[in-house]
Amino acid sequence: MVTEKTLLNQSGSPEFVFRVFTSVPELQALLFTLFLLLYLMILCGNTAIIWVVCTHSSLHTPMYFFLGSLSFLEICYTTDVVPLMLSNIFRAQNPISLVGCGTQMFFFVTLGSTDCFLLAIMAYDRYVAICHPLHYSLIMTRKLCVQMVLGSLGLALFLSLQLTTLIFTLPFCGHHREINHFLCDVPPVLRLACADIHVHQAVLYVVGILVLTVPFLLICISYVFIASTILHMRSAEGRQRAFSTCSSHLTVVLLQYGCCSLVYLRPRSSTSEDEDRQIALVYTFVTPLLNPLIYTLRNKDVKGALRISIFHKAV
């Protein structure tokens, strides 16, 4: 029987390497430029949202507090992944230590889970605003908003710590331990284990249900009540405004939960490593980039605040 100690003695200090996107220098330069531009756009777009929400008193409401928190999460989320990814495009088989891989996984799962919880909180905020407008300010107090965001982060930290610790107690096979991915995500790292991983996969599914399925069901329930209230509104302008606010959130929800569910909730037998890596590119780059664009283009308040800021700066 091969033990973890034997594996470490055979291969030295435990390290992982990421599979390269391509070995063609021209394509490497193209991918590096593309990913760097997307990363800079994500940083600029989400920073602009945070700045506008913080500097304009008209946006000091629960909805925009959650939007600013979401933008901050997106910045941290992509920063956990993209810089290391960029550094590995040109340097083939650049190793990452066991501790480094575990650290990246821990923050990736924590920030991604908090993102999902926050989207559910934003749905609840819209439910209260549309279905109980007279009691909105009494229910959605600043204290409650802060508590919900911190509670989401705390739950995500707890789940991520348990999952990451469980995975990195496994022995890993092979000399190179090549991860067929561009980050230390849970499924590709699990595939490298040379031990029975049925329990670990079961835990991953449980965490996936808690992080993805439960919040998504709560979002669906919220929007059933929201849709019912909107349909009973007498004012066409009120219906249009409510629909515009909710459609931005729904677009982000469907993109985020859809992509993550394909990676974490599908049976392992029906997934391929290459598919997971392609889908991961969507929630690493596309979702964080679309968040500020969707909320800016479809939200008159944010567009107005940005226009005022740009105009005053130009003057």
PDB file of C-alpha atoms in Angstrom:
ATOM      1  CA  MET A   1       0.000   0.000   0.000  1.00  0.00           C
ATOM      2  CA  VAL A   2       1.372   3.422  -1.025  1.00  0.00           C
ATOM      3  CA  THR A   3       1.313   5.897   1.849  1.00  0.00           C
ATOM      4  CA  GLU A   4       1.521   9.691   1.731  1.00  0.00           C
ATOM      5  CA  LYS A   5       4.955   9.495   3.378  1.00  0.00           C
ATOM      6  CA  THR A   6       6.210   7.204   0.604  1.00  0.00           C
ATOM      7  CA  LEU A   7       4.882   9.558  -2.048  1.00  0.00           C
ATOM      8  CA  LEU A   8       6.628  12.532  -0.463  1.00  0.00           C
ATOM      9  CA  ASN A   9       9.903  10.626  -0.241  1.00  0.00           C
ATOM     10  CA  GLN A  10       9.649   9.688  -3.922  1.00  0.00           C
ATOM     11  CA  SER A  11       8.812  13.107  -5.305  1.00  0.00           C
ATOM     12  CA  GLY A  12      10.229  15.515  -2.705  1.00  0.00           C
ATOM     13  CA  SER A  13       8.290  18.489  -1.469  1.00  0.00           C
ATOM     14  CA  PRO A  14       4.659  18.214  -2.663  1.00  0.00           C
ATOM     15  CA  GLU A  15       3.981  20.559  -5.584  1.00  0.00           C
ATOM     16  CA  PHE A  16       1.451  20.969  -8.362  1.00  0.00           C
ATOM     17  CA  VAL A  17       1.755  22.307 -11.896  1.00  0.00           C
ATOM     18  CA  PHE A  18      -0.987  23.696 -14.132  1.00  0.00           C
ATOM     19  CA  ARG A  19      -1.595  22.425 -17.648  1.00  0.00           C
ATOM     20  CA  VAL A  20      -0.640  25.110 -20.163  1.00  0.00           C
ATOM     21  CA  PHE A  21      -3.219  26.621 -22.505  1.00  0.00           C
ATOM     22  CA  THR A  22      -0.852  26.421 -25.472  1.00  0.00           C
ATOM     23  CA  SER A  23       2.855  26.072 -26.213  1.00  0.00           C
ATOM     24  CA  VAL A  24       2.735  28.315 -29.305  1.00  0.00           C
ATOM     25  CA  PRO A  25       4.489  31.620 -28.416  1.00  0.00           C
ATOM     26  CA  GLU A  26       2.206  33.760 -30.594  1.00  0.00           C
ATOM     27  CA  LEU A  27      -0.922  32.299 -28.997  1.00  0.00           C
ATOM     28  CA  GLN A  28       0.603  32.687 -25.544  1.00  0.00           C
ATOM     29  CA  ALA A  29       1.139  36.404 -26.188  1.00  0.00           C
ATOM     30  CA  LEU A  30      -2.419  36.736 -27.505  1.00  0.00           C
ATOM     31  CA  LEU A  31      -3.950  34.969 -24.489  1.00  0.00           C
ATOM     32  CA  PHE A  32      -1.828  36.962 -22.061  1.00  0.00           C
ATOM     33  CA  THR A  33      -2.924  40.250 -23.641  1.00  0.00           C
ATOM     34  CA  LEU A  34      -6.598  39.199 -23.756  1.00  0.00           C
ATOM     35  CA  PHE A  35      -6.735  37.987 -20.148  1.00  0.00           C
ATOM     36  CA  LEU A  36      -4.797  41.019 -18.896  1.00  0.00           C
ATOM     37  CA  LEU A  37      -7.186  43.424 -20.665  1.00  0.00           C
ATOM     38  CA  LEU A  38     -10.214  41.589 -19.284  1.00  0.00           C
ATOM     39  CA  TYR A  39      -8.723  41.669 -15.778  1.00  0.00           C
ATOM     40  CA  LEU A  40      -8.029  45.411 -15.999  1.00  0.00           C
ATOM     41  CA  MET A  41     -11.576  46.018 -17.264  1.00  0.00           C
ATOM     42  CA  ILE A  42     -12.962  44.009 -14.325  1.00  0.00           C
ATOM     43  CA  LEU A  43     -10.879  46.041 -11.869  1.00  0.00           C
ATOM     44  CA  CYS A  44     -11.868  49.383 -13.433  1.00  0.00           C
ATOM     45  CA  GLY A  45     -15.568  48.552 -13.814  1.00  0.00           C
ATOM     46  CA  ASN A  46     -16.084  47.215 -10.316  1.00  0.00           C
ATOM     47  CA  THR A  47     -13.929  49.931  -8.734  1.00  0.00           C
ATOM     48  CA  ALA A  48     -16.078  52.527 -10.507  1.00  0.00           C
ATOM     49  CA  ILE A  49     -19.221  50.945  -9.004  1.00  0.00           C
ATOM     50  CA  ILE A  50     -17.713  51.005  -5.489  1.00  0.00           C
ATOM     51  CA  TRP A  51     -16.551  54.608  -5.900  1.00  0.00           C
ATOM     52  CA  VAL A  52     -19.927  55.846  -7.164  1.00  0.00           C
ATOM     53  CA  VAL A  53     -21.844  54.022  -4.412  1.00  0.00           C
ATOM     54  CA  CYS A  54     -19.540  55.434  -1.716  1.00  0.00           C
ATOM     55  CA  THR A  55     -19.418  59.030  -2.988  1.00  0.00           C
ATOM     56  CA  HIS A  56     -23.052  59.664  -3.956  1.00  0.00           C
ATOM     57  CA  SER A  57     -25.483  60.047  -1.070  1.00  0.00           C
ATOM     58  CA  SER A  58     -28.420  59.188  -3.349  1.00  0.00           C
ATOM     59  CA  LEU A  59     -26.984  55.658  -3.629  1.00  0.00           C
ATOM     60  CA  HIS A  60     -26.632  55.123   0.127  1.00  0.00           C
ATOM     61  CA  THR A  61     -29.424  52.550   0.178  1.00  0.00           C
ATOM     62  CA  PRO A  62     -29.403  48.796   0.939  1.00  0.00           C
ATOM     63  CA  MET A  63     -29.624  47.868  -2.748  1.00  0.00           C
ATOM     64  CA  TYR A  64     -26.481  49.796  -3.660  1.00  0.00           C
ATOM     65  CA  PHE A  65     -24.698  48.747  -0.475  1.00  0.00           C
ATOM     66  CA  PHE A  66     -25.111  45.141  -1.641  1.00  0.00           C
ATOM     67  CA  LEU A  67     -24.079  46.109  -5.182  1.00  0.00           C
ATOM     68  CA  GLY A  68     -20.900  47.744  -3.864  1.00  0.00           C
ATOM     69  CA  SER A  69     -20.202  44.649  -1.740  1.00  0.00           C
ATOM     70  CA  LEU A  70     -20.705  42.436  -4.808  1.00  0.00           C
ATOM     71  CA  SER A  71     -18.238  44.540  -6.809  1.00  0.00           C
ATOM     72  CA  PHE A  72     -15.662  44.304  -4.018  1.00  0.00           C
ATOM     73  CA  LEU A  73     -16.084  40.520  -3.972  1.00  0.00           C
ATOM     74  CA  GLU A  74     -15.598  40.339  -7.741  1.00  0.00           C
ATOM     75  CA  ILE A  75     -12.319  42.270  -7.468  1.00  0.00           C
ATOM     76  CA  CYS A  76     -11.014  39.940  -4.741  1.00  0.00           C
ATOM     77  CA  TYR A  77     -12.320  36.856  -6.558  1.00  0.00           C
ATOM     78  CA  THR A  78     -10.555  37.575  -9.840  1.00  0.00           C
ATOM     79  CA  THR A  79      -7.394  38.780  -8.079  1.00  0.00           C
ATOM     80  CA  ASP A  80      -7.151  35.397  -6.359  1.00  0.00           C
ATOM     81  CA  VAL A  81      -7.046  33.672  -9.767  1.00  0.00           C
ATOM     82  CA  VAL A  82      -5.892  35.891 -12.633  1.00  0.00           C
ATOM     83  CA  PRO A  83      -2.389  37.115 -11.569  1.00  0.00           C
ATOM     84  CA  LEU A  84      -1.178  33.538 -11.013  1.00  0.00           C
ATOM     85  CA  MET A  85      -2.873  32.466 -14.228  1.00  0.00           C
ATOM     86  CA  LEU A  86      -1.088  35.216 -16.191  1.00  0.00           C
ATOM     87  CA  SER A  87       2.277  34.303 -14.675  1.00  0.00           C
ATOM     88  CA  ASN A  88       1.847  30.694 -15.843  1.00  0.00           C
ATOM     89  CA  ILE A  89       1.001  31.426 -19.479  1.00  0.00           C
ATOM     90  CA  PHE A  90       4.635  31.865 -20.552  1.00  0.00           C
ATOM     91  CA  ARG A  91       6.294  29.711 -17.879  1.00  0.00           C
ATOM     92  CA  ALA A  92       5.351  26.142 -18.676  1.00  0.00           C
ATOM     93  CA  GLN A  93       5.034  23.773 -15.715  1.00  0.00           C
ATOM     94  CA  ASN A  94       5.712  26.525 -13.180  1.00  0.00           C
ATOM     95  CA  PRO A  95       5.118  24.722  -9.843  1.00  0.00           C
ATOM     96  CA  ILE A  96       2.872  25.841  -7.016  1.00  0.00           C
ATOM     97  CA  SER A  97       3.398  24.472  -3.510  1.00  0.00           C
ATOM     98  CA  LEU A  98       0.839  22.429  -1.612  1.00  0.00           C
ATOM     99  CA  VAL A  99       0.302  25.356   0.767  1.00  0.00           C
ATOM    100  CA  GLY A 100      -0.006  27.813  -2.113  1.00  0.00           C
ATOM    101  CA  CYS A 101      -2.551  25.613  -3.891  1.00  0.00           C
ATOM    102  CA  GLY A 102      -4.544  25.144  -0.692  1.00  0.00           C
ATOM    103  CA  THR A 103      -4.508  28.889   0.003  1.00  0.00           C
ATOM    104  CA  GLN A 104      -5.777  29.730  -3.461  1.00  0.00           C
ATOM    105  CA  MET A 105      -8.521  27.097  -3.204  1.00  0.00           C
ATOM    106  CA  PHE A 106      -9.577  28.373   0.230  1.00  0.00           C
ATOM    107  CA  PHE A 107     -10.000  31.978  -0.931  1.00  0.00           C
ATOM    108  CA  PHE A 108     -11.548  30.921  -4.259  1.00  0.00           C
ATOM    109  CA  VAL A 109     -14.241  28.836  -2.557  1.00  0.00           C
ATOM    110  CA  THR A 110     -14.784  31.467   0.163  1.00  0.00           C
ATOM    111  CA  LEU A 111     -15.227  34.379  -2.234  1.00  0.00           C
ATOM    112  CA  GLY A 112     -17.285  32.375  -4.737  1.00  0.00           C
ATOM    113  CA  SER A 113     -19.613  31.110  -1.996  1.00  0.00           C
ATOM    114  CA  THR A 114     -20.025  34.593  -0.515  1.00  0.00           C
ATOM    115  CA  ASP A 115     -20.876  35.834  -4.010  1.00  0.00           C
ATOM    116  CA  CYS A 116     -23.698  33.270  -4.294  1.00  0.00           C
ATOM    117  CA  PHE A 117     -25.049  34.061  -0.817  1.00  0.00           C
ATOM    118  CA  LEU A 118     -24.959  37.784  -1.582  1.00  0.00           C
ATOM    119  CA  LEU A 119     -27.017  37.323  -4.751  1.00  0.00           C
ATOM    120  CA  ALA A 120     -29.688  35.611  -2.624  1.00  0.00           C
ATOM    121  CA  ILE A 121     -29.605  38.519  -0.158  1.00  0.00           C
ATOM    122  CA  MET A 122     -30.044  40.970  -3.034  1.00  0.00           C
ATOM    123  CA  ALA A 123     -33.111  39.013  -4.154  1.00  0.00           C
ATOM    124  CA  TYR A 124     -34.558  39.304  -0.638  1.00  0.00           C
ATOM    125  CA  ASP A 125     -33.828  43.041  -0.707  1.00  0.00           C
ATOM    126  CA  ARG A 126     -35.791  43.390  -3.961  1.00  0.00           C
ATOM    127  CA  TYR A 127     -38.620  41.291  -2.492  1.00  0.00           C
ATOM    128  CA  VAL A 128     -38.955  43.618   0.510  1.00  0.00           C
ATOM    129  CA  ALA A 129     -38.644  46.755  -1.654  1.00  0.00           C
ATOM    130  CA  ILE A 130     -41.332  45.685  -4.129  1.00  0.00           C
ATOM    131  CA  CYS A 131     -43.700  43.589  -2.009  1.00  0.00           C
ATOM    132  CA  HIS A 132     -43.474  45.614   1.244  1.00  0.00           C
ATOM    133  CA  PRO A 133     -42.438  49.134   0.190  1.00  0.00           C
ATOM    134  CA  LEU A 134     -43.991  50.873   3.214  1.00  0.00           C
ATOM    135  CA  HIS A 135     -41.981  48.750   5.643  1.00  0.00           C
ATOM    136  CA  TYR A 136     -38.769  48.683   3.584  1.00  0.00           C
ATOM    137  CA  SER A 137     -36.802  51.210   5.650  1.00  0.00           C
ATOM    138  CA  LEU A 138     -37.904  49.527   8.883  1.00  0.00           C
ATOM    139  CA  ILE A 139     -36.899  46.035   7.730  1.00  0.00           C
ATOM    140  CA  MET A 140     -33.747  46.713   5.699  1.00  0.00           C
ATOM    141  CA  THR A 141     -31.818  48.695   8.284  1.00  0.00           C
ATOM    142  CA  ARG A 142     -28.112  49.374   7.821  1.00  0.00           C
ATOM    143  CA  LYS A 143     -27.349  47.116  10.784  1.00  0.00           C
ATOM    144  CA  LEU A 144     -29.257  44.220   9.209  1.00  0.00           C
ATOM    145  CA  CYS A 145     -27.542  44.755   5.841  1.00  0.00           C
ATOM    146  CA  VAL A 146     -24.080  44.632   7.424  1.00  0.00           C
ATOM    147  CA  GLN A 147     -25.046  41.572   9.472  1.00  0.00           C
ATOM    148  CA  MET A 148     -26.284  39.721   6.373  1.00  0.00           C
ATOM    149  CA  VAL A 149     -23.088  40.446   4.420  1.00  0.00           C
ATOM    150  CA  LEU A 150     -20.863  39.450   7.348  1.00  0.00           C
ATOM    151  CA  GLY A 151     -23.027  36.365   7.968  1.00  0.00           C
ATOM    152  CA  SER A 152     -22.594  35.311   4.332  1.00  0.00           C
ATOM    153  CA  LEU A 153     -18.844  35.756   4.581  1.00  0.00           C
ATOM    154  CA  GLY A 154     -18.714  33.851   7.876  1.00  0.00           C
ATOM    155  CA  LEU A 155     -20.697  30.897   6.502  1.00  0.00           C
ATOM    156  CA  ALA A 156     -18.551  30.848   3.356  1.00  0.00           C
ATOM    157  CA  LEU A 157     -15.351  30.878   5.439  1.00  0.00           C
ATOM    158  CA  PHE A 158     -16.618  27.960   7.532  1.00  0.00           C
ATOM    159  CA  LEU A 159     -17.620  25.826   4.521  1.00  0.00           C
ATOM    160  CA  SER A 160     -14.436  26.651   2.610  1.00  0.00           C
ATOM    161  CA  LEU A 161     -12.185  25.822   5.559  1.00  0.00           C
ATOM    162  CA  GLN A 162     -13.852  22.427   6.081  1.00  0.00           C
ATOM    163  CA  LEU A 163     -13.751  21.538   2.375  1.00  0.00           C
ATOM    164  CA  THR A 164     -10.164  22.678   1.782  1.00  0.00           C
ATOM    165  CA  THR A 165      -8.862  20.944   4.905  1.00  0.00           C
ATOM    166  CA  LEU A 166     -10.625  17.700   3.950  1.00  0.00           C
ATOM    167  CA  ILE A 167      -9.193  17.724   0.422  1.00  0.00           C
ATOM    168  CA  PHE A 168      -5.595  18.477   1.417  1.00  0.00           C
ATOM    169  CA  THR A 169      -5.454  15.615   3.891  1.00  0.00           C
ATOM    170  CA  LEU A 170      -5.505  13.302   0.849  1.00  0.00           C
ATOM    171  CA  PRO A 171      -2.336  11.765  -0.644  1.00  0.00           C
ATOM    172  CA  PHE A 172      -1.713  12.866  -4.241  1.00  0.00           C
ATOM    173  CA  CYS A 173      -0.352  10.679  -7.031  1.00  0.00           C
ATOM    174  CA  GLY A 174       2.257  11.249  -9.683  1.00  0.00           C
ATOM    175  CA  HIS A 175       5.602  13.010  -9.897  1.00  0.00           C
ATOM    176  CA  HIS A 176       4.369  16.244 -11.496  1.00  0.00           C
ATOM    177  CA  ARG A 177       0.810  16.234 -10.141  1.00  0.00           C
ATOM    178  CA  GLU A 178      -0.444  18.201 -13.154  1.00  0.00           C
ATOM    179  CA  ILE A 179      -3.753  20.019 -12.612  1.00  0.00           C
ATOM    180  CA  ASN A 180      -5.775  20.205 -15.817  1.00  0.00           C
ATOM    181  CA  HIS A 181      -6.922  23.713 -14.984  1.00  0.00           C
ATOM    182  CA  PHE A 182      -5.609  27.257 -14.549  1.00  0.00           C
ATOM    183  CA  LEU A 183      -6.353  27.375 -10.805  1.00  0.00           C
ATOM    184  CA  CYS A 184      -6.516  25.075  -7.785  1.00  0.00           C
ATOM    185  CA  ASP A 185     -10.218  24.340  -8.048  1.00  0.00           C
ATOM    186  CA  VAL A 186     -11.790  21.489  -6.111  1.00  0.00           C
ATOM    187  CA  PRO A 187     -12.770  18.974  -8.864  1.00  0.00           C
ATOM    188  CA  PRO A 188      -9.420  18.909 -10.756  1.00  0.00           C
ATOM    189  CA  VAL A 189      -7.401  18.659  -7.532  1.00  0.00           C
ATOM    190  CA  LEU A 190      -9.608  15.789  -6.319  1.00  0.00           C
ATOM    191  CA  ARG A 191      -8.869  13.891  -9.537  1.00  0.00           C
ATOM    192  CA  LEU A 192      -5.177  13.767  -8.592  1.00  0.00           C
ATOM    193  CA  ALA A 193      -5.788  11.981  -5.286  1.00  0.00           C
ATOM    194  CA  CYS A 194      -4.583   8.375  -5.053  1.00  0.00           C
ATOM    195  CA  ALA A 195      -7.114   7.357  -2.418  1.00  0.00           C
ATOM    196  CA  ASP A 196     -10.825   6.700  -2.190  1.00  0.00           C
ATOM    197  CA  ILE A 197     -12.552  10.063  -2.731  1.00  0.00           C
ATOM    198  CA  HIS A 198     -16.217   9.040  -2.510  1.00  0.00           C
ATOM    199  CA  VAL A 199     -16.618  10.753   0.863  1.00  0.00           C
ATOM    200  CA  HIS A 200     -14.861  13.873  -0.423  1.00  0.00           C
ATOM    201  CA  GLN A 201     -17.089  13.997  -3.512  1.00  0.00           C
ATOM    202  CA  ALA A 202     -20.159  13.612  -1.297  1.00  0.00           C
ATOM    203  CA  VAL A 203     -18.976  16.519   0.865  1.00  0.00           C
ATOM    204  CA  LEU A 204     -18.393  18.584  -2.301  1.00  0.00           C
ATOM    205  CA  TYR A 205     -21.985  17.904  -3.413  1.00  0.00           C
ATOM    206  CA  VAL A 206     -23.336  18.867   0.008  1.00  0.00           C
ATOM    207  CA  VAL A 207     -21.365  22.127  -0.074  1.00  0.00           C
ATOM    208  CA  GLY A 208     -22.541  22.691  -3.653  1.00  0.00           C
ATOM    209  CA  ILE A 209     -26.169  22.256  -2.599  1.00  0.00           C
ATOM    210  CA  LEU A 210     -25.735  24.645   0.345  1.00  0.00           C
ATOM    211  CA  VAL A 211     -23.947  27.261  -1.768  1.00  0.00           C
ATOM    212  CA  LEU A 212     -25.819  26.941  -5.075  1.00  0.00           C
ATOM    213  CA  THR A 213     -29.123  25.071  -4.803  1.00  0.00           C
ATOM    214  CA  VAL A 214     -30.477  26.516  -1.530  1.00  0.00           C
ATOM    215  CA  PRO A 215     -29.755  30.195  -2.382  1.00  0.00           C
ATOM    216  CA  PHE A 216     -31.102  29.677  -5.917  1.00  0.00           C
ATOM    217  CA  LEU A 217     -34.360  28.229  -4.547  1.00  0.00           C
ATOM    218  CA  LEU A 218     -34.675  31.225  -2.189  1.00  0.00           C
ATOM    219  CA  ILE A 219     -34.104  33.552  -5.148  1.00  0.00           C
ATOM    220  CA  CYS A 220     -36.803  31.744  -7.151  1.00  0.00           C
ATOM    221  CA  ILE A 221     -39.278  31.991  -4.258  1.00  0.00           C
ATOM    222  CA  SER A 222     -38.515  35.709  -3.885  1.00  0.00           C
ATOM    223  CA  TYR A 223     -39.127  36.318  -7.573  1.00  0.00           C
ATOM    224  CA  VAL A 224     -42.424  34.425  -7.557  1.00  0.00           C
ATOM    225  CA  PHE A 225     -43.741  36.939  -4.987  1.00  0.00           C
ATOM    226  CA  ILE A 226     -42.076  39.828  -6.844  1.00  0.00           C
ATOM    227  CA  ALA A 227     -43.658  38.822 -10.173  1.00  0.00           C
ATOM    228  CA  SER A 228     -47.068  38.517  -8.530  1.00  0.00           C
ATOM    229  CA  THR A 229     -46.752  41.997  -7.016  1.00  0.00           C
ATOM    230  CA  ILE A 230     -45.515  43.557 -10.279  1.00  0.00           C
ATOM    231  CA  LEU A 231     -48.426  42.089 -12.249  1.00  0.00           C
ATOM    232  CA  HIS A 232     -50.877  43.662  -9.795  1.00  0.00           C
ATOM    233  CA  MET A 233     -49.304  47.133 -10.034  1.00  0.00           C
ATOM    234  CA  ARG A 234     -51.621  49.736 -11.576  1.00  0.00           C
ATOM    235  CA  SER A 235     -48.852  52.085 -12.680  1.00  0.00           C
ATOM    236  CA  ALA A 236     -47.101  51.140 -15.916  1.00  0.00           C
ATOM    237  CA  GLU A 237     -44.125  53.258 -14.876  1.00  0.00           C
ATOM    238  CA  GLY A 238     -43.889  51.413 -11.553  1.00  0.00           C
ATOM    239  CA  ARG A 239     -44.001  48.043 -13.329  1.00  0.00           C
ATOM    240  CA  GLN A 240     -41.291  49.151 -15.752  1.00  0.00           C
ATOM    241  CA  ARG A 241     -39.009  50.405 -12.972  1.00  0.00           C
ATOM    242  CA  ALA A 242     -39.471  47.243 -10.885  1.00  0.00           C
ATOM    243  CA  PHE A 243     -38.860  45.017 -13.891  1.00  0.00           C
ATOM    244  CA  SER A 244     -35.727  46.956 -14.881  1.00  0.00           C
ATOM    245  CA  THR A 245     -34.227  46.644 -11.394  1.00  0.00           C
ATOM    246  CA  CYS A 246     -34.985  42.931 -11.123  1.00  0.00           C
ATOM    247  CA  SER A 247     -33.899  41.983 -14.653  1.00  0.00           C
ATOM    248  CA  SER A 248     -30.344  43.187 -13.966  1.00  0.00           C
ATOM    249  CA  HIS A 249     -30.116  40.976 -10.900  1.00  0.00           C
ATOM    250  CA  LEU A 250     -31.733  38.002 -12.629  1.00  0.00           C
ATOM    251  CA  THR A 251     -29.247  38.182 -15.516  1.00  0.00           C
ATOM    252  CA  VAL A 252     -26.319  37.974 -13.108  1.00  0.00           C
ATOM    253  CA  VAL A 253     -27.995  35.182 -11.110  1.00  0.00           C
ATOM    254  CA  LEU A 254     -28.646  32.965 -14.138  1.00  0.00           C
ATOM    255  CA  LEU A 255     -25.098  33.397 -15.432  1.00  0.00           C
ATOM    256  CA  GLN A 256     -23.415  32.797 -12.070  1.00  0.00           C
ATOM    257  CA  TYR A 257     -25.535  29.893 -10.827  1.00  0.00           C
ATOM    258  CA  GLY A 258     -25.798  28.288 -14.258  1.00  0.00           C
ATOM    259  CA  CYS A 259     -22.034  28.088 -14.828  1.00  0.00           C
ATOM    260  CA  CYS A 260     -21.208  27.029 -11.267  1.00  0.00           C
ATOM    261  CA  SER A 261     -23.885  24.322 -11.275  1.00  0.00           C
ATOM    262  CA  LEU A 262     -22.432  22.808 -14.457  1.00  0.00           C
ATOM    263  CA  VAL A 263     -19.048  22.429 -12.732  1.00  0.00           C
ATOM    264  CA  TYR A 264     -19.976  21.477  -9.166  1.00  0.00           C
ATOM    265  CA  LEU A 265     -23.370  19.726  -9.321  1.00  0.00           C
ATOM    266  CA  ARG A 266     -23.073  17.545 -12.424  1.00  0.00           C
ATOM    267  CA  PRO A 267     -22.177  13.871 -11.893  1.00  0.00           C
ATOM    268  CA  ARG A 268     -18.433  13.318 -12.364  1.00  0.00           C
ATOM    269  CA  SER A 269     -19.132  10.661 -15.028  1.00  0.00           C
ATOM    270  CA  SER A 270     -20.806  13.237 -17.290  1.00  0.00           C
ATOM    271  CA  THR A 271     -18.087  15.892 -17.057  1.00  0.00           C
ATOM    272  CA  SER A 272     -14.719  16.355 -18.707  1.00  0.00           C
ATOM    273  CA  GLU A 273     -11.758  18.297 -17.369  1.00  0.00           C
ATOM    274  CA  ASP A 274     -11.543  20.447 -20.511  1.00  0.00           C
ATOM    275  CA  GLU A 275     -15.224  21.407 -20.228  1.00  0.00           C
ATOM    276  CA  ASP A 276     -14.771  22.429 -16.595  1.00  0.00           C
ATOM    277  CA  ARG A 277     -11.811  24.617 -17.530  1.00  0.00           C
ATOM    278  CA  GLN A 278     -13.786  26.334 -20.314  1.00  0.00           C
ATOM    279  CA  ILE A 279     -16.777  26.965 -18.041  1.00  0.00           C
ATOM    280  CA  ALA A 280     -14.438  28.285 -15.338  1.00  0.00           C
ATOM    281  CA  LEU A 281     -13.235  30.942 -17.789  1.00  0.00           C
ATOM    282  CA  VAL A 282     -16.825  32.231 -17.909  1.00  0.00           C
ATOM    283  CA  TYR A 283     -17.250  32.720 -14.160  1.00  0.00           C
ATOM    284  CA  THR A 284     -13.670  33.956 -13.785  1.00  0.00           C
ATOM    285  CA  PHE A 285     -13.839  36.643 -16.476  1.00  0.00           C
ATOM    286  CA  VAL A 286     -17.303  37.045 -18.015  1.00  0.00           C
ATOM    287  CA  THR A 287     -19.457  37.252 -14.869  1.00  0.00           C
ATOM    288  CA  PRO A 288     -17.249  39.761 -12.978  1.00  0.00           C
ATOM    289  CA  LEU A 289     -16.976  41.848 -16.166  1.00  0.00           C
ATOM    290  CA  LEU A 290     -20.706  41.799 -16.899  1.00  0.00           C
ATOM    291  CA  ASN A 291     -21.771  42.708 -13.360  1.00  0.00           C
ATOM    292  CA  PRO A 292     -20.789  46.412 -13.579  1.00  0.00           C
ATOM    293  CA  LEU A 293     -21.891  46.618 -17.226  1.00  0.00           C
ATOM    294  CA  ILE A 294     -25.339  45.134 -16.551  1.00  0.00           C
ATOM    295  CA  TYR A 295     -26.007  47.221 -13.453  1.00  0.00           C
ATOM    296  CA  THR A 296     -24.670  50.386 -15.100  1.00  0.00           C
ATOM    297  CA  LEU A 297     -26.440  50.076 -18.445  1.00  0.00           C
ATOM    298  CA  ARG A 298     -29.781  48.947 -16.976  1.00  0.00           C
ATOM    299  CA  ASN A 299     -29.863  51.176 -13.900  1.00  0.00           C
ATOM    300  CA  LYS A 300     -30.754  54.846 -14.276  1.00  0.00           C
ATOM    301  CA  ASP A 301     -29.528  55.798 -10.788  1.00  0.00           C
ATOM    302  CA  VAL A 302     -26.040  54.377 -11.336  1.00  0.00           C
ATOM    303  CA  LYS A 303     -25.837  55.803 -14.847  1.00  0.00           C
ATOM    304  CA  GLY A 304     -26.872  59.212 -13.566  1.00  0.00           C
ATOM    305  CA  ALA A 305     -24.336  59.133 -10.723  1.00  0.00           C
ATOM    306  CA  LEU A 306     -21.546  58.109 -13.092  1.00  0.00           C
ATOM    307  CA  ARG A 307     -22.530  60.852 -15.556  1.00  0.00           C
ATOM    308  CA  ILE A 308     -22.472  63.478 -12.799  1.00  0.00           C
ATOM    309  CA  SER A 309     -19.081  62.262 -11.556  1.00  0.00           C
ATOM    310  CA  ILE A 310     -17.524  62.304 -15.027  1.00  0.00           C
ATOM    311  CA  PHE A 311     -19.042  65.716 -15.813  1.00  0.00           C
ATOM    312  CA  HIS A 312     -17.784  67.308 -12.565  1.00  0.00           C
ATOM    313  CA  LYS A 313     -14.335  65.820 -13.050  1.00  0.00           C
ATOM    314  CA  ALA A 314     -14.197  67.126 -16.614  1.00  0.00           C
ATOM    315  CA  VAL A 315     -15.238  70.603 -15.440  1.00  0.00           C
TER     316      VAL A 315
END
